[in-house]
Coordinates of C-alpha atoms and ligand atoms in Angstrom, one line a residue:
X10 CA 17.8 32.4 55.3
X11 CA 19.3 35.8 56.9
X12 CA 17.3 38.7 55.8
X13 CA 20.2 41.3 57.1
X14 CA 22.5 39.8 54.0
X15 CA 20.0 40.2 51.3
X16 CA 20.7 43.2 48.7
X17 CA 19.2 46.2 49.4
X18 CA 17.9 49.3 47.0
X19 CA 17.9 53.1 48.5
X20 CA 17.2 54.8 45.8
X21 CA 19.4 53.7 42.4
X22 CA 22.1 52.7 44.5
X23 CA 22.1 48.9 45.4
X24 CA 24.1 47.4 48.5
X25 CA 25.2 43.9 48.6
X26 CA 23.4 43.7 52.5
X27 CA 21.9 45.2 55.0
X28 CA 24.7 46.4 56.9
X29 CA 25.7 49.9 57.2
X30 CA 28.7 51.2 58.7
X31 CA 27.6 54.7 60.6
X32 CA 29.2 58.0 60.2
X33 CA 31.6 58.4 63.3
X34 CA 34.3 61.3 63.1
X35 CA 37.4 60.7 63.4
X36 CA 38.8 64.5 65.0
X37 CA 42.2 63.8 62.7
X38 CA 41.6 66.1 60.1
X39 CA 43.5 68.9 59.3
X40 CA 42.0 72.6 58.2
X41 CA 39.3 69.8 56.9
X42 CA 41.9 67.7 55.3
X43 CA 42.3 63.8 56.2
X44 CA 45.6 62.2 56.1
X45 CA 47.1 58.8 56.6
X46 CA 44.6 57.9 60.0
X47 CA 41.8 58.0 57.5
X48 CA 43.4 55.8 55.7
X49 CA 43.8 52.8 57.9
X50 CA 41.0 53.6 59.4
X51 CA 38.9 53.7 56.4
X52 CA 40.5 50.9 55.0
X53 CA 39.7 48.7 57.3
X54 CA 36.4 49.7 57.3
X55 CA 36.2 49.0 53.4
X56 CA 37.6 45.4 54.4
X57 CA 34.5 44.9 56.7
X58 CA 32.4 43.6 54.3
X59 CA 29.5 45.8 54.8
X60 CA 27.3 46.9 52.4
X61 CA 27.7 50.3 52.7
X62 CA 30.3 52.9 54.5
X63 CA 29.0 56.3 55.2
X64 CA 32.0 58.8 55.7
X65 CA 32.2 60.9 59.0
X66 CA 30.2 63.9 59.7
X67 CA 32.2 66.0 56.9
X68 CA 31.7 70.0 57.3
X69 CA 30.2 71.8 54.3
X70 CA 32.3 75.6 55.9
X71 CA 35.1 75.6 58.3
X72 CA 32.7 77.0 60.9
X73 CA 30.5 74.1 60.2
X74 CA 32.9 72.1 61.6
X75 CA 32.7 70.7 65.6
X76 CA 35.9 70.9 66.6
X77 CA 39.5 71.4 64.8
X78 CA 40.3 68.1 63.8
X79 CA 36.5 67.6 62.0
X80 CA 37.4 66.4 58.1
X81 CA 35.9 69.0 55.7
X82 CA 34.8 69.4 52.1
X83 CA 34.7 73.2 51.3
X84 CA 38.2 73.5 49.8
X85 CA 39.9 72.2 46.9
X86 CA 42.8 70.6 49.0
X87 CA 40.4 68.9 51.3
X88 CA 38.8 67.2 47.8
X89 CA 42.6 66.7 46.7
X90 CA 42.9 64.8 50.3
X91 CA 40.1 63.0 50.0
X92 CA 40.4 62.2 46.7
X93 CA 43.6 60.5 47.8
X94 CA 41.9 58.4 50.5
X95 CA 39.3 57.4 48.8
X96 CA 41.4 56.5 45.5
X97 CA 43.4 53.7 48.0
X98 CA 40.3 52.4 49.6
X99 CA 38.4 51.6 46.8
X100 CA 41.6 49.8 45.1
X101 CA 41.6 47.8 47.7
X102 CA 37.1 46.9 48.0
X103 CA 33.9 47.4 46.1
X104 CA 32.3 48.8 48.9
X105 CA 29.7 51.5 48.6
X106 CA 30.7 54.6 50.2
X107 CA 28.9 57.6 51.1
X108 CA 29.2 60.9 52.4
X109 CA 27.8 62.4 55.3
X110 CA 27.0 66.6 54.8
X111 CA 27.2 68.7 58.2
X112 CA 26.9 72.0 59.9
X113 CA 27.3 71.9 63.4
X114 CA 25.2 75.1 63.8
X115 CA 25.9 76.1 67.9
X116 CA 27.5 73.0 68.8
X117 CA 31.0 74.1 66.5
X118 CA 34.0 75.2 67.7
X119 CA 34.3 72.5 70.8
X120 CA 37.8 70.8 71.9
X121 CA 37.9 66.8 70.4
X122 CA 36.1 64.5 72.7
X123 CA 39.7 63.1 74.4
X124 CA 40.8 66.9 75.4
X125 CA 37.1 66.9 77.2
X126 CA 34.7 68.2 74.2
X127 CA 33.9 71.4 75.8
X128 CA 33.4 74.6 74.0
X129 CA 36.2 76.8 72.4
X130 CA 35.6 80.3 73.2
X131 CA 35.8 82.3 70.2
X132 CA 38.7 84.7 71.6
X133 CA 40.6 81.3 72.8
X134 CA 43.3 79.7 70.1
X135 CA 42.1 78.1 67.9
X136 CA 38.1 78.9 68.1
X137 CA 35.3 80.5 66.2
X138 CA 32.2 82.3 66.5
X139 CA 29.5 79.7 66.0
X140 CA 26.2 80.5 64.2
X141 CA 22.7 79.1 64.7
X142 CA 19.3 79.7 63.8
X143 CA 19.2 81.7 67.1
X144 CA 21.4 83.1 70.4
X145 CA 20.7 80.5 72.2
X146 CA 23.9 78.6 73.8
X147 CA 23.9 75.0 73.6
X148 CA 24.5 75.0 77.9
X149 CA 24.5 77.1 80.7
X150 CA 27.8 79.1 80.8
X151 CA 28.5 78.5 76.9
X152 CA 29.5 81.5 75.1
X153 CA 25.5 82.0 73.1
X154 CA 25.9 81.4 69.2
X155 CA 25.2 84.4 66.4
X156 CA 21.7 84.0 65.1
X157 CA 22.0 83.6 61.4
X158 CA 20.7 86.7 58.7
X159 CA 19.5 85.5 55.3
X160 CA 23.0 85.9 54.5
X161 CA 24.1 83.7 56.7
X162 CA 21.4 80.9 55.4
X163 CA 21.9 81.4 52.1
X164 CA 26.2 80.9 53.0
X165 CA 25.2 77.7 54.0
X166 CA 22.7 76.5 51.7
X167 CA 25.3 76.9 49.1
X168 CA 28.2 75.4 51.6
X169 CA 25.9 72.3 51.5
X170 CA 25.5 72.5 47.5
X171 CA 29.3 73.1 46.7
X172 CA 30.4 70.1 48.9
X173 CA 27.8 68.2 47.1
X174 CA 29.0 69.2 43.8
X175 CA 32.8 67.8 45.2
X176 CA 31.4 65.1 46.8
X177 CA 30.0 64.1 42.9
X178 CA 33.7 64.7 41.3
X179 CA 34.6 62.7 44.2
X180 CA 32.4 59.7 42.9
X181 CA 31.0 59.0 46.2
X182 CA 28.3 57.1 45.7
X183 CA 25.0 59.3 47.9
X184 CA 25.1 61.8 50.0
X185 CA 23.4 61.7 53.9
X186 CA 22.1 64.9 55.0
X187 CA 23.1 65.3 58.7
X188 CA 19.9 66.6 60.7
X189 CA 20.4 64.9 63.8
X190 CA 22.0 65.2 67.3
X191 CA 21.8 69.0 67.8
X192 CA 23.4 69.7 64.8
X193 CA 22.7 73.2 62.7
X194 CA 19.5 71.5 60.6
X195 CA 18.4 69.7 64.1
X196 CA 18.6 73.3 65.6
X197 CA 16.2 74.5 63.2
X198 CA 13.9 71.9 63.9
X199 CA 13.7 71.9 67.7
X200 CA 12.0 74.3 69.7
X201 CA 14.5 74.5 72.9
X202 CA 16.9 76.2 70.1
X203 CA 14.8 78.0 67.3
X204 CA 13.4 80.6 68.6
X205 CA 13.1 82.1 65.6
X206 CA 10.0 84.6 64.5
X207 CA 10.5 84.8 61.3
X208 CA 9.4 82.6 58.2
X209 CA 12.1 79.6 59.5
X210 CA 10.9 79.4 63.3
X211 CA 7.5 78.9 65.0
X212 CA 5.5 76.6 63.5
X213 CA 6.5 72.8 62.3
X214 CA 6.2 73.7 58.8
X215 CA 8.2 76.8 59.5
X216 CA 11.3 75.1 61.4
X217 CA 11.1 72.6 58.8
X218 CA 11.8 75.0 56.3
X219 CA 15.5 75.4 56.3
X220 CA 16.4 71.9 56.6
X221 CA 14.1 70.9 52.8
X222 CA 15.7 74.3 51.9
X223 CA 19.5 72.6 52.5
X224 CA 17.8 69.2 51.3
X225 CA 16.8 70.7 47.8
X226 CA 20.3 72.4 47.4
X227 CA 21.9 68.8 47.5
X228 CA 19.4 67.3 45.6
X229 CA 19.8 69.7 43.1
X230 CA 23.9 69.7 43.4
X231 CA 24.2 66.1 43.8
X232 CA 24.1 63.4 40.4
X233 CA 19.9 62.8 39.4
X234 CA 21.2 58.8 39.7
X235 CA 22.4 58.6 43.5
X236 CA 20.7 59.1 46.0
X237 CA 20.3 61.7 48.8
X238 CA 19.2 60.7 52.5
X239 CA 18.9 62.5 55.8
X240 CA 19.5 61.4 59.5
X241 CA 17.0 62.9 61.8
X242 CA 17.2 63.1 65.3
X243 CA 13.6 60.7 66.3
X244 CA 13.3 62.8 69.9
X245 CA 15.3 65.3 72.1
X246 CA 14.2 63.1 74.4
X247 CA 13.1 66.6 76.2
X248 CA 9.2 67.2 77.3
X249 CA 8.5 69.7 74.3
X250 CA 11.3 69.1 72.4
X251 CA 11.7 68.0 68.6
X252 CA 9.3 64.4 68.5
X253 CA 8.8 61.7 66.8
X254 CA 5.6 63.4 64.6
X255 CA 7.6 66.1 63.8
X256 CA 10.0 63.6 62.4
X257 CA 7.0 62.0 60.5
X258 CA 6.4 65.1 59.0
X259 CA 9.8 66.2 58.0
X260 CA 10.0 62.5 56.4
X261 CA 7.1 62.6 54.9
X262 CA 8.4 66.4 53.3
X263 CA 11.4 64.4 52.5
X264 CA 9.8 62.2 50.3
X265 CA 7.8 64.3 48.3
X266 CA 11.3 66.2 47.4
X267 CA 13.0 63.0 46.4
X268 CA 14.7 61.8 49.7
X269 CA 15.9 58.3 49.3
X270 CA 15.9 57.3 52.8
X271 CA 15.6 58.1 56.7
X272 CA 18.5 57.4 58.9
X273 CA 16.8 57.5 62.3
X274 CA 19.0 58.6 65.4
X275 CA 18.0 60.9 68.2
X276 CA 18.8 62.8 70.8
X277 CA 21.8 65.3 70.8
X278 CA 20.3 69.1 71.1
X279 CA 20.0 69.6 75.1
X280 CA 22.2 68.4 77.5
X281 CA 18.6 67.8 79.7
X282 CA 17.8 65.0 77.7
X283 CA 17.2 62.1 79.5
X284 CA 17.7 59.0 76.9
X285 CA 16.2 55.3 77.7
X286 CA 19.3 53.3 76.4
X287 CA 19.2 49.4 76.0
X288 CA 19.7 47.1 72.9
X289 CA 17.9 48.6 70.2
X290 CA 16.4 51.6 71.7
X291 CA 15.9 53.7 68.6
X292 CA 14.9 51.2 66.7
X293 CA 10.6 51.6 67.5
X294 CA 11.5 55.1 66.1
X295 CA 12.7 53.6 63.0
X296 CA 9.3 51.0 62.7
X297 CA 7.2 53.9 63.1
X298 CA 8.9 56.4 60.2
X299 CA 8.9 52.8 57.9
X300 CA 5.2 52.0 58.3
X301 CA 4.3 55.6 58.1
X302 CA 6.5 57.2 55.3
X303 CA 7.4 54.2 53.7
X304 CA 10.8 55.0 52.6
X305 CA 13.9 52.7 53.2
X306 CA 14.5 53.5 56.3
X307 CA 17.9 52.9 58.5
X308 CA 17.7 51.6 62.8
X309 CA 21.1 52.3 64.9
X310 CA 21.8 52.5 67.8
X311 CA 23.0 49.5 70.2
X312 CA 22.6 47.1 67.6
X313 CA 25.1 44.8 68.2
X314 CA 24.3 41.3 67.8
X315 CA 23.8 39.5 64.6
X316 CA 20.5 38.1 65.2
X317 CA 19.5 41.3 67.3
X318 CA 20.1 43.0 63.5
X319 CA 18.5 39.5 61.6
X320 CA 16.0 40.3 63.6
X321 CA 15.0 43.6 63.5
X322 CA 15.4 43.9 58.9
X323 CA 13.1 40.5 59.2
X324 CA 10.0 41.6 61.4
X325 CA 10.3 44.7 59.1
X326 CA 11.1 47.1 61.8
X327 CA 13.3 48.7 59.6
X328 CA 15.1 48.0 56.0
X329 CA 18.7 48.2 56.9
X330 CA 20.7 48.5 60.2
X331 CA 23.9 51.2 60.7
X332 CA 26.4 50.3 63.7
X333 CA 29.0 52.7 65.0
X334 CA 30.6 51.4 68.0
X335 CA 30.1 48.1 67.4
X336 CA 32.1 47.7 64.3
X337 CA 34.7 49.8 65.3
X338 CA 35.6 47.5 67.7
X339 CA 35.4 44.6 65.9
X340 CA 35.5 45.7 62.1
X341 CA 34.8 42.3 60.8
X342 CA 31.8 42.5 62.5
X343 CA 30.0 41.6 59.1
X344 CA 32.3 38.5 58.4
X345 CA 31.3 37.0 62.1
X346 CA 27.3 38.0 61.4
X347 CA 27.3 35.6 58.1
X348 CA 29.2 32.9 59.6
X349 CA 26.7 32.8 62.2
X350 CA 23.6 33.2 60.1
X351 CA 24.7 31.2 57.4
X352 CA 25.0 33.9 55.1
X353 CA 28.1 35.1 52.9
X354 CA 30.2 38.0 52.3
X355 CA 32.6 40.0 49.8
X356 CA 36.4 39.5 51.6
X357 CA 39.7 40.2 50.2
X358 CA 41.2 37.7 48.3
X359 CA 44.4 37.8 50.4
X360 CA 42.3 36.9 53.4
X361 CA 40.4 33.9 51.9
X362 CA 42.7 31.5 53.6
X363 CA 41.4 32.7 56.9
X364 CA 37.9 30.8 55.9
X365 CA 37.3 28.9 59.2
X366 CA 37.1 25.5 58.3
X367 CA 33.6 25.0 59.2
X368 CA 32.4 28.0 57.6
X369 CA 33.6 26.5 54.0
X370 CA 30.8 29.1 52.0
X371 CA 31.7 32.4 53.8
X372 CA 33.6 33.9 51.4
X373 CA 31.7 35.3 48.0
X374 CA 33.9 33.5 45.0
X375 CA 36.7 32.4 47.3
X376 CA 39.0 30.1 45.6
X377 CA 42.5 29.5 46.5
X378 CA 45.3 26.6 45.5
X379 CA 49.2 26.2 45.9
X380 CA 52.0 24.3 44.0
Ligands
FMN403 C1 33.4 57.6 67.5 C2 32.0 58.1 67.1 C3 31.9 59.1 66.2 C4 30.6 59.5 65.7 N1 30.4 60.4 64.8 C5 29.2 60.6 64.2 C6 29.1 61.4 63.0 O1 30.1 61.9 62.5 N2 27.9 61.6 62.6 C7 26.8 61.1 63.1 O2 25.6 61.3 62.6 N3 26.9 60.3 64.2 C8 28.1 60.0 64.7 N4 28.2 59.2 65.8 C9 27.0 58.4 66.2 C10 26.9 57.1 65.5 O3 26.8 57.2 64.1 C11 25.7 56.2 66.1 O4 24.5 56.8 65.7 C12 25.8 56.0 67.6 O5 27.1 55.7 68.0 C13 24.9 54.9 68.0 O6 25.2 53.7 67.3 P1 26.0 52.5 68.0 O7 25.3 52.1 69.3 O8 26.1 51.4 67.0 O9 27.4 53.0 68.4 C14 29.5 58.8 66.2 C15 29.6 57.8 67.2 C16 30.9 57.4 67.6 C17 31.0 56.3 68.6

């Protein structure tokens, strides 16, 4: 029996399996605004059969935003956009979708990966004056970030709980807390970029501060009966960098505020990190926040073979596995993963007739006749 197709609970919110599609931005948004790519692309997504979908990095501020094209949720015609999108996909699928919350912090105002990804200059078209929780450039040669007042934190701790609050009229259904992969919350919690003196730098419990500060504004924002998770960066991957105790800790913190679950990346806040790729290679990360915190807990990160994934939910290294790459390239990833372990999954009914023949229980409810 495949464990990676049996329901899972994070928080109040139930998913049909263990399969969740990752956040991946698309760069196609307008002034924060998707359009018609999100909605193929999501759409096809929604088809996959996953159990949940977790929306692209979405910025909670137009400087929170990585590059131009990043999709956004700080205006009303962003919401009016997404509400469009998000109307078609769910006529067309019951899957669970859910929203991830971002500030880019120093790492904002960069070119879309296929013009080259590097910085744009604030005095260049098109670019802004990034802010972070200290003047620290990303890299050598970058043009160094503002350090951020109170003002400044307290612009952004309401950024996150306003786009929670539209992300609720927007029915999604829970709300991922991005604080991974160098991002603003990440930046906080790494020493190679806070440098901070005050009350949010120094010491763990200090760089930790900002990040529960952003997580209690969304809690508080967000409905009491869907949950709120984070992604955390596991490692910089940098000899005195950001580690996995510190991400034990911050978990732990999590919990205690009401966190639903831990979405375990890493890397992503110096370009001198040196990452040990291979199949899998975040997932120990995962096992160790699981047996320590104890809270649902998500592995990603070159999982891409169904009984690599079987695998890795049924030793209990972690509770529910997100692809990105993967899926993208073959979106009915799912489909293939419960034909192979003998599982089944939610398809359209328009596809039903594509049911190989030897696979006659694939399809949930699939039923079909002619005259
Ligand atoms: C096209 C693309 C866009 C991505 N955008 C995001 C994002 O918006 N937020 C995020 O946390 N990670 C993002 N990632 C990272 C993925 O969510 C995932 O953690 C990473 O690709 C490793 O998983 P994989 O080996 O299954 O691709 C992105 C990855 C890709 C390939």
């Amino acid at each position: 029996m495949s464990q990676l197709f049996e329901p899972l609970q994070i928080g109040t919110l139930r998913l049909a399996n263990r399969i969740i599609i990752a956040p991946m931005c698309q760069y196609s948004a307008v002034e924060g605004t998707p359009g018609d790519w999100h909605l193929v692309h999501l759409g096809h997504l929604a088809l996959s059969g996953a159990g949940l979908l977790i929306l692209e990095a979405t910025a909670v501020l137009p400087e929170a935003r990585i590059s131009p094209g990043d999709l956004g949720l700080y205006d009303d015609t962003n919401e009016a956009g997404l509400a469009r999108v998000l109307g078609a996909v769910r006529a067309m699928s019951p899957i669970k979708i859910g929203m991830q919350l971002a500030h880019a912090g120093r790492k904002a105002s960069s070119h879309v990966p296929w013009q080259g990804g590097r910085q744009i200059r604030p005095d260049e078209p098109q670019g802004w004056r990034a802010v972070a929780p200290s003047a620290v450039p990303h890299a050598p040669g970058e043009d160094a970030p503002l350090a951020l007042d109170a003002a400044g934190l307290q612009r952004i701790r309401q950024g996150f709980a306003d786009a929670a609050r539209r992300a609720a009229r927007l029915g999604l259904d829970g709300i991922e807390i991005h604080a991974a992969h160098g991002y603003l919350l990440h930046q906080f919690l790494s020493p190679i970029a806070n440098k901070r003196d005050d009350a949010y730098g120094g010491s763990l419990e200090n760089r930790m501060r900002f990040p529960l500060e952003v997580f209690d504004a969304v809690r508080a924002a967000f409905p009491a009966d869907k949950p709120v998770w984070a992604r955390i960066s596991a490692t910089d991957w940098v000899p005195g960098g950001w580690d996995i105790d510190g991400t034990v800790a911050l978990s732990h913190a999590l919990k205690a505020r009401g966190c639903a679950a831990i979405h375990v990346s890493s890397g992503g806040v110096s370009p001198q990190q040196a990452i040990k790729l291979g199949p899998g290679y975040q997932v120990p990360y995962a096992q160790r926040v699981k047996a320590d915190v104890g809270l649902p807990t998500i592995a990603v990160g070159l999982i891409t073979e169904p009984e690599q994934a079987d695998a890795i939910i049924a030793n209990g290294e972690a509770d529910a596995v997100s692809m990105a790459r993967a899926i993208l390239y073959d979106p009915r990833w799912p489909w293939h993963a419960a034909a192979k372990l003998g599982a089944q999954v939610v398809a359209p009914p328009q596809y039903w007739r594509s049911q190989p023949r030897e696979f006659k229980d694939l399809f949930e409810n699939a039923a079909f006749g002619a005259r």
